[in-house]
mmCIF file of C-alpha atoms in Angstrom:
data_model
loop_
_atom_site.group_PDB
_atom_site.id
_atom_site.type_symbol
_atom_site.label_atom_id
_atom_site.label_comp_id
_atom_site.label_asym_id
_atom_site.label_seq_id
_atom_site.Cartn_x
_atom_site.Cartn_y
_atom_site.Cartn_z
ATOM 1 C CA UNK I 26 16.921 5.320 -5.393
ATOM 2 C CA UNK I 27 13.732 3.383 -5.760
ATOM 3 C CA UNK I 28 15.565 0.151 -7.741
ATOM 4 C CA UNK I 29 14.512 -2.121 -4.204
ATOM 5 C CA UNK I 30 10.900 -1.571 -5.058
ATOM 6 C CA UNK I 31 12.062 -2.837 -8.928
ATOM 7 C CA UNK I 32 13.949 -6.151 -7.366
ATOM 8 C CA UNK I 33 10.860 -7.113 -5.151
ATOM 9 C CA UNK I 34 8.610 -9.165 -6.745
ATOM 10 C CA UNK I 35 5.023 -7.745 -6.951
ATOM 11 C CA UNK I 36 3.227 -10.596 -4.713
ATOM 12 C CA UNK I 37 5.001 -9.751 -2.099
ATOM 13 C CA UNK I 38 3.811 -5.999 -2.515
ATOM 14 C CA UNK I 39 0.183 -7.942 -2.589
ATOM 15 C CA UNK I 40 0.839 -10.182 -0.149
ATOM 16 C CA UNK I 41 1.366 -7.508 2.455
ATOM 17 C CA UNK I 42 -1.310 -5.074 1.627
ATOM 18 C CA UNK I 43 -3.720 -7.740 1.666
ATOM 19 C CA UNK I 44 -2.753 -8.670 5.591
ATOM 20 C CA UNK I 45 -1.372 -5.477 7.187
ATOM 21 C CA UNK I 46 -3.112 -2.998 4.970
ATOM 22 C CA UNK I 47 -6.453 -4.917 6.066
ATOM 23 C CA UNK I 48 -5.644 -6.194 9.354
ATOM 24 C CA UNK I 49 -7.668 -6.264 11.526
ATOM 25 C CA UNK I 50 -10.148 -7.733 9.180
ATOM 26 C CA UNK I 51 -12.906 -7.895 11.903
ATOM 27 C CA UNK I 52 -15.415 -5.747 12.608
ATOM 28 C CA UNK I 53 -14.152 -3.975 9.142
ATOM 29 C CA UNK I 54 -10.507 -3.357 8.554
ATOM 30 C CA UNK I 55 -8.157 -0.532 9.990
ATOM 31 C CA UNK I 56 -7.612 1.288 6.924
ATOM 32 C CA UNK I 57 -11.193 1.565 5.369
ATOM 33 C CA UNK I 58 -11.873 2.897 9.318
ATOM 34 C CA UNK I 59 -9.346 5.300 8.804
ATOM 35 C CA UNK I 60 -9.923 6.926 5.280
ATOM 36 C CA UNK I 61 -14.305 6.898 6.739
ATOM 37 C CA UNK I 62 -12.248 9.343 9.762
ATOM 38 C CA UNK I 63 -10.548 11.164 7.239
ATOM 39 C CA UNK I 64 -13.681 11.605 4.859
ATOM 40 C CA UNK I 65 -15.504 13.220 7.844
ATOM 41 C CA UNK I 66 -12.786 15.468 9.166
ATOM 42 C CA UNK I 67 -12.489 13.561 12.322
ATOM 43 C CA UNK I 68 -8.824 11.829 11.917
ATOM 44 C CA UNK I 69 -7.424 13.959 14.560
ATOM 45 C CA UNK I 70 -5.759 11.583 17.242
ATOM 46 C CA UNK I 71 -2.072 10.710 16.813
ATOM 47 C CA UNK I 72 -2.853 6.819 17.090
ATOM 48 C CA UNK I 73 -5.410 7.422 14.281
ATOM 49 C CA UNK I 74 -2.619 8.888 11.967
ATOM 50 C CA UNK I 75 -0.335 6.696 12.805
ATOM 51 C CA UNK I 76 -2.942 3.841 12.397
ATOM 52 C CA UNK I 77 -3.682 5.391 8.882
ATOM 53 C CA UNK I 78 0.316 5.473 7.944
ATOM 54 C CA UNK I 79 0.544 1.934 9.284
ATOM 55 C CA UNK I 80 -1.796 0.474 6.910
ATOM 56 C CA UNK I 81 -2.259 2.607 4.081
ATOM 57 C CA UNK I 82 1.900 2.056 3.834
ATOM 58 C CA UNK I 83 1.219 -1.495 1.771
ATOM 59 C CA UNK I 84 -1.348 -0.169 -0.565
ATOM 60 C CA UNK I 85 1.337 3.056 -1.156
ATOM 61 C CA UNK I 86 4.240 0.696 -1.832
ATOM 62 C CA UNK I 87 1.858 -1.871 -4.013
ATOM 63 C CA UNK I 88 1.078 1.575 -6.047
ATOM 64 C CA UNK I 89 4.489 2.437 -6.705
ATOM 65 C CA UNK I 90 5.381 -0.811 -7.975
ATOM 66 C CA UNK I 91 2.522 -0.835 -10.601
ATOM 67 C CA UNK I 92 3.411 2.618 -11.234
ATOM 68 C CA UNK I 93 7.143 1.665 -12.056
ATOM 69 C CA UNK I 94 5.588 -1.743 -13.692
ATOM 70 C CA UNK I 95 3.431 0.374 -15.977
ATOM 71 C CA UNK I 96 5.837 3.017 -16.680
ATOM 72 C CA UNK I 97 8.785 0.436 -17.621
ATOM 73 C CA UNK I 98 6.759 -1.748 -19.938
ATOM 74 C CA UNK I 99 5.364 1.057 -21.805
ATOM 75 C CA UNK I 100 8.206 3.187 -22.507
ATOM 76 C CA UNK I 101 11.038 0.334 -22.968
ATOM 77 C CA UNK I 102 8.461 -2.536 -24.491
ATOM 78 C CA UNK I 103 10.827 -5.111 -22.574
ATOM 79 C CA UNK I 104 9.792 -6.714 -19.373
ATOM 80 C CA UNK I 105 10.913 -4.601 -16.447
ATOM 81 C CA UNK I 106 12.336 -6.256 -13.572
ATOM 82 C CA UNK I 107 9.546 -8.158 -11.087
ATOM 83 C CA UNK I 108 7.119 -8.685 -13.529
ATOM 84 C CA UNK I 109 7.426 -12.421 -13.582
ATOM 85 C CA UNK I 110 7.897 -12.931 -10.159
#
């Protein structure tokens, strides 16, 4: 089910958290607005959510492919698929 996170290659997964999980990057960026909201209780509106989905997706997907990176290498001891690309 989750093979198409094994074929992309990792900077990719970078690549896009570092622009649309940061974007806006002025005055400070969307998601480290959204997660300050979320600390204080006050994520509430649905464009806030939604803003917080948006660009917290990247970092989520980036995760997962560590996660998989990580759990391949150490339980096989082979490269796992993506690693050198």
């Amino acid at each position: 089910m989750l093979t198409w996170i094994d074929r992309t290659p990792i900077a990719l997964f970078v690549v896009i958290a570092l622009t649309l999980g940061l974007a806006p990057f002025l005055p400070e960026p969307h998601l480290w607005e959204k997660l300050k909201l979320l600390a204080a209780g006050d994520l509430r509106r649905p464009l806030d959510i939604f803003d917080l989905l948006l660009h917290g997706l990247p970092w989520l997907l980036l995760s997962a492919k560590l996660w998989r990176l990580l759990g391949t290498r150490g339980s096989t001891g082979d490269d796992p698929p993506g690693l050198s690309g």
